[in-house]
Structure formats: structure tokens, C-alpha cells
């Protein structure tokens, strides 16, 4: 009898709790995010060597917000840039990541890429944004119009440059690949919520 | 049995009351703090101290775990080669110390509005300074966003872009980039606030 009464009240409490718990359950999403201003991987006699500048690392939870910045940075003689920054901000149902650089110069195997400014942004959600903003882009001194379209690809000697590269949950403002030599990503933003 | 029954009933009522109170509180007092991030460039004379040149910037501000001290600042005025690199973030404020100008971008479902990010920075021209950044998110595509900066030392402004009027990031025609105001996350349970000595500095 006592057990039955407790069970009935436990059931009543559970029913009362459903409207309270359901929003929490609905928002209990898994989120991940990261951003970095520069990642350069080069082929060396000892294997691949990867360097990063202004890298947030990965979100630890929906309550996390991470940032990284530096006034200027360089990866050997390969990449130089200024006012680098990266941010990734979690939420219960959304992630917003962003990275940008200014005064960019990349020089790889005889190819030079310059940009006055490059920024990548990625946010999740049904109004999520995946975009890249690039100003004053030149390749070997020739101005290039960044169309704004995703995955605008330009062939260069020995490789390719992808502008506004969008793959899965990642947006890269610029991705410069010289086959067998180097792989350089400028302004990368990753955001995912499931 | 009566004791157990009463206790269970009281527990259920308490759970319901807590839920109702919480819901009412959330509606009446939405999370007051948020985040702002952005990068780009303005065209500036550094307060009429040099010819028009690029001022590149990266800015972050907000409340993380209840404290308005999250963020960073990088700024480079190419006209006089001034570099400012943040040391601390001391305040994150809505312009006018209220949320009155905060609106909503239906395109992104993110808020829009103006925030002040304050702190200390190390510069190559003035030594260590107090700084205040005014950043405005006008919504997408960011061409009407605004960025301005003020540096102060011992209560006196030593550098500012404000004398030229508000600088808009109008898609490369005088500036570029994007500033984004982000909706609060579960860690932004604090209030906008903090100390901003540069805001009160004399011109």
C-alpha cells in the first residue's frame, strides 16, 4: 500500500516535471567549435611540419567562449600577417566561430598571395552563416576578384587556391595548396551543433 | 504513510513553483550580457595627425562566466605605425550603459547594437595605455558596421579615431570587415559593466 502511494506520487511528480524538463532536453545539444587565423603545413625531410597562429583550440562545453589574438605573426618565410584573431563561442543550441587576418603575405614555391584582409565566419542554427570576406586579394601581383561564392577555385603553378572554402562545418577564407610542398589555410572557422 | 505522502506532494509542488518562478524570471530579465567579435579595417587620419591610411583591427568583448572581462584588441594604424596590443579587458558596456540600442537581425537571428570594450594595451608609441573601442553591429552584410578606438594615458586622450566621425566598414570603400554581436550563452549570466577609464578621459 505504502509503495503504491509513493509510486503514484512519483508518477505525478514526473508528469509535472515533463514541461519543465522538456526544454532542457530539447536544448541538450552537442556543440563543437574552433577557429584559427593561420595554419601552415610544410613538407620537410623529416615529414610534415604544422604551425598555427592565433588558434582558439576547441570549445570545451556550451558555456565556453575562447579567443586568441596577436598583433602580428609569421610562419618562417612562408606566411606573415597582422592583427590576427580567432574566436569561438558556444551556446546551448548554437556555435559561432570567426577568424581574421590583415596585411597577409604568403610566399610558397615562387607563388605569392597577398590580401589586405581575410575573414571566415561560421555559425550553426537554421539561420547559420558560412561566409568569407576578402579584400584586396592578389596572386603573383594580379588582382583577383573574390566572388563570394563558396569554393571559388583558382589554379596556380603546382597547385590551387580555394577562396571561401566550405567543407562540412568549416569555412576557410583562403586555402593555398602547392602539391608536395605546402598546405596553408588562412582564417579558418569551425562550428557544429547536433 | 501520511508523512511520506505529504512529503512527496510538497516536493512536487515545490518543483512546480521553482519551475514557474524560473520561467517568470527568465522572461522578465533576459540574460543581460553577450559577446561581440569582429575584424576589419577603417580608413583613418588618427585624429588628423597623418594622411588617410588603413587602421586594421581585431576586437573581442563579452562576459564569460559572469565577468565582463572576456576579449582582446589588436590595432595597427598604418599612417603612424601605431600598434596597440591588449593586456587586459576591464569593461564591456552597451553604449549609453543600457541595452536600448540593441535590436535584432532577422537574417541571422543575432542581436545588433553597439558595445564598448575597454581595457589596457601596450603600444609602441605611447607605452601602456587605457583603451576604449566602440564597435557597432548593424547586421549583415557588415558594410554598415562601425569601429572606432580611443587610447588614453593618465586620464588624457593620446590617440583617437573619433574626431573624424564614426568609421563605417563599407565593403572596402573606406573600410572593410565585419563585426558581430552574439546572443548570450549560458556563461553570460553577469551584467554588462566594469571600469573604463578611457571613456572619461579628457580630450
PDB file of N, CA and C in Angstrom, chain A residues 2-88:
ATOM      1  N   UNK A   2       1.872   1.239   0.936  1.00  0.00           N
ATOM      2  CA  UNK A   2       2.763   2.390   1.011  1.00  0.00           C
ATOM      3  C   UNK A   2       3.526   2.565  -0.294  1.00  0.00           C
ATOM      4  N   UNK A   3       3.996   1.468  -0.859  1.00  0.00           N
ATOM      5  CA  UNK A   3       4.752   1.506  -2.114  1.00  0.00           C
ATOM      6  C   UNK A   3       3.887   2.064  -3.235  1.00  0.00           C
ATOM      7  N   UNK A   4       2.623   1.620  -3.244  1.00  0.00           N
ATOM      8  CA  UNK A   4       1.723   2.063  -4.305  1.00  0.00           C
ATOM      9  C   UNK A   4       1.496   3.568  -4.235  1.00  0.00           C
ATOM     10  N   UNK A   5       1.338   4.093  -3.013  1.00  0.00           N
ATOM     11  CA  UNK A   5       1.101   5.528  -2.852  1.00  0.00           C
ATOM     12  C   UNK A   5       2.314   6.323  -3.322  1.00  0.00           C
ATOM     13  N   UNK A   6       3.507   5.854  -2.886  1.00  0.00           N
ATOM     14  CA  UNK A   6       4.734   6.548  -3.282  1.00  0.00           C
ATOM     15  C   UNK A   6       4.866   6.533  -4.798  1.00  0.00           C
ATOM     16  N   UNK A   7       4.561   5.389  -5.407  1.00  0.00           N
ATOM     17  CA  UNK A   7       4.695   5.269  -6.850  1.00  0.00           C
ATOM     18  C   UNK A   7       3.765   6.232  -7.578  1.00  0.00           C
ATOM     19  N   UNK A   8       2.522   6.361  -7.049  1.00  0.00           N
ATOM     20  CA  UNK A   8       1.559   7.271  -7.687  1.00  0.00           C
ATOM     21  C   UNK A   8       2.064   8.715  -7.617  1.00  0.00           C
ATOM     22  N   UNK A   9       2.604   9.086  -6.414  1.00  0.00           N
ATOM     23  CA  UNK A   9       3.107  10.462  -6.282  1.00  0.00           C
ATOM     24  C   UNK A   9       4.368  10.669  -7.105  1.00  0.00           C
ATOM     25  N   UNK A  10       5.183   9.607  -7.183  1.00  0.00           N
ATOM     26  CA  UNK A  10       6.389   9.724  -8.017  1.00  0.00           C
ATOM     27  C   UNK A  10       5.987   9.947  -9.467  1.00  0.00           C
ATOM     28  N   UNK A  11       4.943   9.221  -9.896  1.00  0.00           N
ATOM     29  CA  UNK A  11       4.468   9.371 -11.274  1.00  0.00           C
ATOM     30  C   UNK A  11       3.922  10.778 -11.496  1.00  0.00           C
ATOM     31  N   UNK A  12       3.170  11.272 -10.486  1.00  0.00           N
ATOM     32  CA  UNK A  12       2.610  12.626 -10.601  1.00  0.00           C
ATOM     33  C   UNK A  12       3.722  13.668 -10.690  1.00  0.00           C
ATOM     34  N   UNK A  13       4.750  13.481  -9.859  1.00  0.00           N
ATOM     35  CA  UNK A  13       5.876  14.426  -9.876  1.00  0.00           C
ATOM     36  C   UNK A  13       6.571  14.406 -11.229  1.00  0.00           C
ATOM     37  N   UNK A  14       6.676  13.169 -11.773  1.00  0.00           N
ATOM     38  CA  UNK A  14       7.336  13.025 -13.080  1.00  0.00           C
ATOM     39  C   UNK A  14       6.555  13.735 -14.173  1.00  0.00           C
ATOM     40  N   UNK A  15       5.208  13.562 -14.109  1.00  0.00           N
ATOM     41  CA  UNK A  15       4.350  14.211 -15.116  1.00  0.00           C
ATOM     42  C   UNK A  15       4.457  15.726 -14.985  1.00  0.00           C
ATOM     43  N   UNK A  16       4.457  16.203 -13.727  1.00  0.00           N
ATOM     44  CA  UNK A  16       4.607  17.652 -13.509  1.00  0.00           C
ATOM     45  C   UNK A  16       5.937  18.158 -14.035  1.00  0.00           C
ATOM     46  N   UNK A  17       6.937  17.291 -13.996  1.00  0.00           N
ATOM     47  CA  UNK A  17       8.277  17.724 -14.389  1.00  0.00           C
ATOM     48  C   UNK A  17       8.476  17.767 -15.890  1.00  0.00           C
ATOM     49  N   UNK A  18       7.629  17.061 -16.637  1.00  0.00           N
ATOM     50  CA  UNK A  18       7.842  16.966 -18.085  1.00  0.00           C
ATOM     51  C   UNK A  18       7.909  18.327 -18.769  1.00  0.00           C
ATOM     52  N   UNK A  19       6.933  19.239 -18.483  1.00  0.00           N
ATOM     53  CA  UNK A  19       7.025  20.554 -19.141  1.00  0.00           C
ATOM     54  C   UNK A  19       8.274  21.323 -18.744  1.00  0.00           C
ATOM     55  N   UNK A  20       8.764  21.011 -17.526  1.00  0.00           N
ATOM     56  CA  UNK A  20       9.953  21.719 -17.045  1.00  0.00           C
ATOM     57  C   UNK A  20      11.201  21.175 -17.724  1.00  0.00           C
ATOM     58  N   UNK A  21      11.252  19.850 -17.818  1.00  0.00           N
ATOM     59  CA  UNK A  21      12.462  19.223 -18.337  1.00  0.00           C
ATOM     60  C   UNK A  21      12.561  19.244 -19.848  1.00  0.00           C
ATOM     61  N   UNK A  22      11.405  19.258 -20.524  1.00  0.00           N
ATOM     62  CA  UNK A  22      11.464  19.108 -21.979  1.00  0.00           C
ATOM     63  C   UNK A  22      12.281  20.194 -22.683  1.00  0.00           C
ATOM     64  N   UNK A  23      12.162  21.499 -22.290  1.00  0.00           N
ATOM     65  CA  UNK A  23      13.011  22.483 -22.955  1.00  0.00           C
ATOM     66  C   UNK A  23      14.496  22.185 -22.755  1.00  0.00           C
ATOM     67  N   UNK A  24      14.824  21.704 -21.547  1.00  0.00           N
ATOM     68  CA  UNK A  24      16.227  21.401 -21.280  1.00  0.00           C
ATOM     69  C   UNK A  24      16.690  20.260 -22.183  1.00  0.00           C
ATOM     70  N   UNK A  25      15.816  19.235 -22.300  1.00  0.00           N
ATOM     71  CA  UNK A  25      16.182  18.090 -23.121  1.00  0.00           C
ATOM     72  C   UNK A  25      16.310  18.488 -24.577  1.00  0.00           C
ATOM     73  N   UNK A  26      15.376  19.376 -24.998  1.00  0.00           N
ATOM     74  CA  UNK A  26      15.413  19.810 -26.391  1.00  0.00           C
ATOM     75  C   UNK A  26      16.698  20.581 -26.698  1.00  0.00           C
ATOM     76  N   UNK A  27      17.256  21.284 -25.692  1.00  0.00           N
ATOM     77  CA  UNK A  27      18.429  22.104 -25.933  1.00  0.00           C
ATOM     78  C   UNK A  27      19.728  21.371 -25.595  1.00  0.00           C
ATOM     79  N   UNK A  28      19.607  20.148 -25.144  1.00  0.00           N
ATOM     80  CA  UNK A  28      20.807  19.423 -24.756  1.00  0.00           C
ATOM     81  C   UNK A  28      21.529  18.930 -25.993  1.00  0.00           C
ATOM     82  N   UNK A  29      22.133  19.875 -26.721  1.00  0.00           N
ATOM     83  CA  UNK A  29      22.815  19.523 -27.944  1.00  0.00           C
ATOM     84  C   UNK A  29      24.313  19.417 -27.693  1.00  0.00           C
ATOM     85  N   UNK A  30      24.941  18.673 -28.553  1.00  0.00           N
ATOM     86  CA  UNK A  30      26.385  18.589 -28.524  1.00  0.00           C
ATOM     87  C   UNK A  30      26.942  19.683 -29.425  1.00  0.00           C
ATOM     88  N   UNK A  31      27.829  20.496 -28.904  1.00  0.00           N
ATOM     89  CA  UNK A  31      28.377  21.584 -29.708  1.00  0.00           C
ATOM     90  C   UNK A  31      29.884  21.444 -29.807  1.00  0.00           C
ATOM     91  N   UNK A  32      30.424  21.869 -30.925  1.00  0.00           N
ATOM     92  CA  UNK A  32      31.876  21.924 -31.075  1.00  0.00           C
ATOM     93  C   UNK A  32      32.224  23.134 -31.925  1.00  0.00           C
ATOM     94  N   UNK A  33      33.363  23.708 -31.634  1.00  0.00           N
ATOM     95  CA  UNK A  33      33.783  24.880 -32.397  1.00  0.00           C
ATOM     96  C   UNK A  33      35.254  25.169 -32.182  1.00  0.00           C
ATOM     97  N   UNK A  34      35.853  25.793 -33.168  1.00  0.00           N
ATOM     98  CA  UNK A  34      37.239  26.222 -33.066  1.00  0.00           C
ATOM     99  C   UNK A  34      37.497  27.231 -34.174  1.00  0.00           C
ATOM    100  N   UNK A  35      38.571  27.959 -34.038  1.00  0.00           N
ATOM    101  CA  UNK A  35      38.945  28.914 -35.085  1.00  0.00           C
ATOM    102  C   UNK A  35      40.437  29.180 -34.981  1.00  0.00           C
ATOM    103  N   UNK A  36      41.035  29.465 -36.108  1.00  0.00           N
ATOM    104  CA  UNK A  36      42.446  29.852 -36.092  1.00  0.00           C
ATOM    105  C   UNK A  36      42.715  30.796 -37.247  1.00  0.00           C
ATOM    106  N   UNK A  37      43.677  31.681 -37.033  1.00  0.00           N
ATOM    107  CA  UNK A  37      43.995  32.670 -38.063  1.00  0.00           C
ATOM    108  C   UNK A  37      44.843  32.072 -39.169  1.00  0.00           C
ATOM    109  N   UNK A  38      45.818  31.250 -38.792  1.00  0.00           N
ATOM    110  CA  UNK A  38      46.718  30.669 -39.791  1.00  0.00           C
ATOM    111  C   UNK A  38      47.070  29.237 -39.402  1.00  0.00           C
ATOM    112  N   UNK A  39      47.066  28.368 -40.387  1.00  0.00           N
ATOM    113  CA  UNK A  39      47.649  27.029 -40.214  1.00  0.00           C
ATOM    114  C   UNK A  39      48.463  26.724 -41.459  1.00  0.00           C
ATOM    115  N   UNK A  40      49.737  26.447 -41.249  1.00  0.00           N
ATOM    116  CA  UNK A  40      50.624  26.155 -42.380  1.00  0.00           C
ATOM    117  C   UNK A  40      51.308  24.815 -42.166  1.00  0.00           C
ATOM    118  N   UNK A  41      51.153  23.939 -43.137  1.00  0.00           N
ATOM    119  CA  UNK A  41      51.803  22.631 -43.095  1.00  0.00           C
ATOM    120  C   UNK A  41      52.786  22.554 -44.261  1.00  0.00           C
ATOM    121  N   UNK A  42      54.016  22.261 -43.936  1.00  0.00           N
ATOM    122  CA  UNK A  42      55.028  22.162 -44.995  1.00  0.00           C
ATOM    123  C   UNK A  42      55.665  20.782 -44.954  1.00  0.00           C
ATOM    124  N   UNK A  43      56.127  20.355 -46.122  1.00  0.00           N
ATOM    125  CA  UNK A  43      56.816  19.073 -46.231  1.00  0.00           C
ATOM    126  C   UNK A  43      58.289  19.312 -45.939  1.00  0.00           C
ATOM    127  N   UNK A  44      58.824  18.589 -44.970  1.00  0.00           N
ATOM    128  CA  UNK A  44      60.243  18.705 -44.626  1.00  0.00           C
ATOM    129  C   UNK A  44      60.901  17.328 -44.803  1.00  0.00           C
ATOM    130  N   UNK A  45      62.201  17.294 -44.784  1.00  0.00           N
ATOM    131  CA  UNK A  45      62.875  15.985 -44.894  1.00  0.00           C
ATOM    132  C   UNK A  45      62.470  15.023 -43.774  1.00  0.00           C
ATOM    133  N   UNK A  46      61.998  15.578 -42.662  1.00  0.00           N
ATOM    134  CA  UNK A  46      61.613  14.738 -41.523  1.00  0.00           C
ATOM    135  C   UNK A  46      60.108  14.427 -41.517  1.00  0.00           C
ATOM    136  N   UNK A  47      59.415  14.932 -42.506  1.00  0.00           N
ATOM    137  CA  UNK A  47      57.969  14.708 -42.565  1.00  0.00           C
ATOM    138  C   UNK A  47      57.215  16.021 -42.595  1.00  0.00           C
ATOM    139  N   UNK A  48      55.926  15.966 -42.258  1.00  0.00           N
ATOM    140  CA  UNK A  48      55.106  17.173 -42.289  1.00  0.00           C
ATOM    141  C   UNK A  48      55.317  17.990 -41.018  1.00  0.00           C
ATOM    142  N   UNK A  49      55.388  19.290 -41.195  1.00  0.00           N
ATOM    143  CA  UNK A  49      55.531  20.190 -40.046  1.00  0.00           C
ATOM    144  C   UNK A  49      54.403  21.214 -40.095  1.00  0.00           C
ATOM    145  N   UNK A  50      53.607  21.261 -39.022  1.00  0.00           N
ATOM    146  CA  UNK A  50      52.444  22.158 -38.999  1.00  0.00           C
ATOM    147  C   UNK A  50      52.617  23.245 -37.930  1.00  0.00           C
ATOM    148  N   UNK A  51      52.353  24.480 -38.329  1.00  0.00           N
ATOM    149  CA  UNK A  51      52.399  25.610 -37.398  1.00  0.00           C
ATOM    150  C   UNK A  51      51.068  26.340 -37.451  1.00  0.00           C
ATOM    151  N   UNK A  52      50.649  26.878 -36.314  1.00  0.00           N
ATOM    152  CA  UNK A  52      49.411  27.657 -36.272  1.00  0.00           C
ATOM    153  C   UNK A  52      49.660  29.005 -35.595  1.00  0.00           C
ATOM    154  N   UNK A  53      48.850  29.976 -35.960  1.00  0.00           N
ATOM    155  CA  UNK A  53      48.894  31.298 -35.323  1.00  0.00           C
ATOM    156  C   UNK A  53      47.481  31.663 -34.880  1.00  0.00           C
ATOM    157  N   UNK A  54      47.361  32.267 -33.709  1.00  0.00           N
ATOM    158  CA  UNK A  54      46.072  32.695 -33.161  1.00  0.00           C
ATOM    159  C   UNK A  54      45.041  31.575 -33.266  1.00  0.00           C
ATOM    160  N   UNK A  55      45.261  30.538 -32.484  1.00  0.00           N
ATOM    161  CA  UNK A  55      44.428  29.331 -32.517  1.00  0.00           C
ATOM    162  C   UNK A  55      43.629  29.248 -31.216  1.00  0.00           C
ATOM    163  N   UNK A  56      42.305  29.169 -31.304  1.00  0.00           N
ATOM    164  CA  UNK A  56      41.476  29.138 -30.088  1.00  0.00           C
ATOM    165  C   UNK A  56      41.540  27.805 -29.360  1.00  0.00           C
ATOM    166  N   UNK A  57      41.906  26.719 -30.068  1.00  0.00           N
ATOM    167  CA  UNK A  57      41.639  25.400 -29.521  1.00  0.00           C
ATOM    168  C   UNK A  57      40.160  25.114 -29.653  1.00  0.00           C
ATOM    169  N   UNK A  58      39.697  24.038 -29.044  1.00  0.00           N
ATOM    170  CA  UNK A  58      38.301  23.634 -29.224  1.00  0.00           C
ATOM    171  C   UNK A  58      37.450  23.985 -28.017  1.00  0.00           C
ATOM    172  N   UNK A  59      36.196  24.282 -28.280  1.00  0.00           N
ATOM    173  CA  UNK A  59      35.238  24.566 -27.199  1.00  0.00           C
ATOM    174  C   UNK A  59      35.155  23.373 -26.259  1.00  0.00           C
ATOM    175  N   UNK A  60      35.117  23.644 -24.958  1.00  0.00           N
ATOM    176  CA  UNK A  60      35.022  22.546 -24.008  1.00  0.00           C
ATOM    177  C   UNK A  60      33.580  22.230 -23.634  1.00  0.00           C
ATOM    178  N   UNK A  61      32.668  23.207 -23.854  1.00  0.00           N
ATOM    179  CA  UNK A  61      31.271  22.992 -23.476  1.00  0.00           C
ATOM    180  C   UNK A  61      30.424  24.124 -24.057  1.00  0.00           C
ATOM    181  N   UNK A  62      29.085  23.997 -23.964  1.00  0.00           N
ATOM    182  CA  UNK A  62      28.235  25.097 -24.446  1.00  0.00           C
ATOM    183  C   UNK A  62      28.409  26.398 -23.666  1.00  0.00           C
ATOM    184  N   UNK A  63      29.053  26.339 -22.504  1.00  0.00           N
ATOM    185  CA  UNK A  63      29.268  27.569 -21.736  1.00  0.00           C
ATOM    186  C   UNK A  63      30.633  28.172 -22.005  1.00  0.00           C
ATOM    187  N   UNK A  64      31.346  27.575 -22.926  1.00  0.00           N
ATOM    188  CA  UNK A  64      32.714  28.034 -23.179  1.00  0.00           C
ATOM    189  C   UNK A  64      32.731  29.137 -24.241  1.00  0.00           C
ATOM    190  N   UNK A  65      33.699  30.024 -24.136  1.00  0.00           N
ATOM    191  CA  UNK A  65      33.972  31.032 -25.166  1.00  0.00           C
ATOM    192  C   UNK A  65      35.482  31.193 -25.201  1.00  0.00           C
ATOM    193  N   UNK A  66      36.063  31.014 -26.358  1.00  0.00           N
ATOM    194  CA  UNK A  66      37.523  31.011 -26.444  1.00  0.00           C
ATOM    195  C   UNK A  66      37.978  32.033 -27.484  1.00  0.00           C
ATOM    196  N   UNK A  67      39.122  32.632 -27.232  1.00  0.00           N
ATOM    197  CA  UNK A  67      39.651  33.583 -28.205  1.00  0.00           C
ATOM    198  C   UNK A  67      41.170  33.528 -28.226  1.00  0.00           C
ATOM    199  N   UNK A  68      41.727  34.025 -29.297  1.00  0.00           N
ATOM    200  CA  UNK A  68      43.178  34.122 -29.439  1.00  0.00           C
ATOM    201  C   UNK A  68      43.460  35.286 -30.367  1.00  0.00           C
ATOM    202  N   UNK A  69      44.528  36.041 -30.070  1.00  0.00           N
ATOM    203  CA  UNK A  69      44.873  37.146 -30.961  1.00  0.00           C
ATOM    204  C   UNK A  69      46.351  37.453 -30.834  1.00  0.00           C
ATOM    205  N   UNK A  70      46.887  38.079 -31.831  1.00  0.00           N
ATOM    206  CA  UNK A  70      48.253  38.572 -31.762  1.00  0.00           C
ATOM    207  C   UNK A  70      48.416  39.719 -32.747  1.00  0.00           C
ATOM    208  N   UNK A  71      49.310  40.681 -32.412  1.00  0.00           N
ATOM    209  CA  UNK A  71      49.447  41.856 -33.280  1.00  0.00           C
ATOM    210  C   UNK A  71      50.003  41.513 -34.649  1.00  0.00           C
ATOM    211  N   UNK A  72      50.930  40.570 -34.694  1.00  0.00           N
ATOM    212  CA  UNK A  72      51.477  40.126 -35.970  1.00  0.00           C
ATOM    213  C   UNK A  72      52.003  38.716 -35.786  1.00  0.00           C
ATOM    214  N   UNK A  73      52.254  38.046 -36.893  1.00  0.00           N
ATOM    215  CA  UNK A  73      52.752  36.689 -36.789  1.00  0.00           C
ATOM    216  C   UNK A  73      53.350  36.237 -38.100  1.00  0.00           C
ATOM    217  N   UNK A  74      54.214  35.233 -37.999  1.00  0.00           N
ATOM    218  CA  UNK A  74      54.853  34.700 -39.194  1.00  0.00           C
ATOM    219  C   UNK A  74      55.093  33.212 -39.016  1.00  0.00           C
ATOM    220  N   UNK A  75      55.055  32.498 -40.118  1.00  0.00           N
ATOM    221  CA  UNK A  75      55.482  31.096 -40.145  1.00  0.00           C
ATOM    222  C   UNK A  75      56.666  31.058 -41.099  1.00  0.00           C
ATOM    223  N   UNK A  76      57.846  31.011 -40.501  1.00  0.00           N
ATOM    224  CA  UNK A  76      59.103  31.064 -41.277  1.00  0.00           C
ATOM    225  C   UNK A  76      59.012  32.200 -42.304  1.00  0.00           C
ATOM    226  N   UNK A  77      59.409  31.933 -43.524  1.00  0.00           N
ATOM    227  CA  UNK A  77      59.277  32.952 -44.566  1.00  0.00           C
ATOM    228  C   UNK A  77      58.052  32.693 -45.422  1.00  0.00           C
ATOM    229  N   UNK A  78      57.210  31.783 -44.944  1.00  0.00           N
ATOM    230  CA  UNK A  78      56.049  31.332 -45.718  1.00  0.00           C
ATOM    231  C   UNK A  78      54.864  32.287 -45.594  1.00  0.00           C
ATOM    232  N   UNK A  79      54.551  32.683 -44.371  1.00  0.00           N
ATOM    233  CA  UNK A  79      53.352  33.486 -44.091  1.00  0.00           C
ATOM    234  C   UNK A  79      53.704  34.626 -43.151  1.00  0.00           C
ATOM    235  N   UNK A  80      53.233  35.828 -43.476  1.00  0.00           N
ATOM    236  CA  UNK A  80      53.254  36.920 -42.500  1.00  0.00           C
ATOM    237  C   UNK A  80      51.871  37.577 -42.514  1.00  0.00           C
ATOM    238  N   UNK A  81      51.443  38.051 -41.351  1.00  0.00           N
ATOM    239  CA  UNK A  81      50.132  38.694 -41.244  1.00  0.00           C
ATOM    240  C   UNK A  81      50.112  39.562 -40.003  1.00  0.00           C
ATOM    241  N   UNK A  82      49.116  40.459 -39.916  1.00  0.00           N
ATOM    242  CA  UNK A  82      48.965  41.315 -38.745  1.00  0.00           C
ATOM    243  C   UNK A  82      47.524  41.272 -38.246  1.00  0.00           C
ATOM    244  N   UNK A  83      47.328  41.853 -37.077  1.00  0.00           N
ATOM    245  CA  UNK A  83      46.031  41.863 -36.384  1.00  0.00           C
ATOM    246  C   UNK A  83      45.285  40.533 -36.586  1.00  0.00           C
ATOM    247  N   UNK A  84      45.920  39.472 -36.118  1.00  0.00           N
ATOM    248  CA  UNK A  84      45.313  38.138 -36.239  1.00  0.00           C
ATOM    249  C   UNK A  84      44.359  37.921 -35.068  1.00  0.00           C
ATOM    250  N   UNK A  85      43.232  37.327 -35.340  1.00  0.00           N
ATOM    251  CA  UNK A  85      42.368  36.950 -34.209  1.00  0.00           C
ATOM    252  C   UNK A  85      41.462  35.781 -34.579  1.00  0.00           C
ATOM    253  N   UNK A  86      41.040  35.092 -33.534  1.00  0.00           N
ATOM    254  CA  UNK A  86      40.137  33.958 -33.709  1.00  0.00           C
ATOM    255  C   UNK A  86      39.261  33.849 -32.477  1.00  0.00           C
ATOM    256  N   UNK A  87      37.995  33.535 -32.673  1.00  0.00           N
ATOM    257  CA  UNK A  87      37.072  33.366 -31.553  1.00  0.00           C
ATOM    258  C   UNK A  87      36.137  32.204 -31.845  1.00  0.00           C
ATOM    259  N   UNK A  88      35.712  31.541 -30.788  1.00  0.00           N
ATOM    260  CA  UNK A  88      34.643  30.538 -30.912  1.00  0.00           C
ATOM    261  C   UNK A  88      33.813  30.598 -29.636  1.00  0.00           C
TER     262      UNK A  88
END
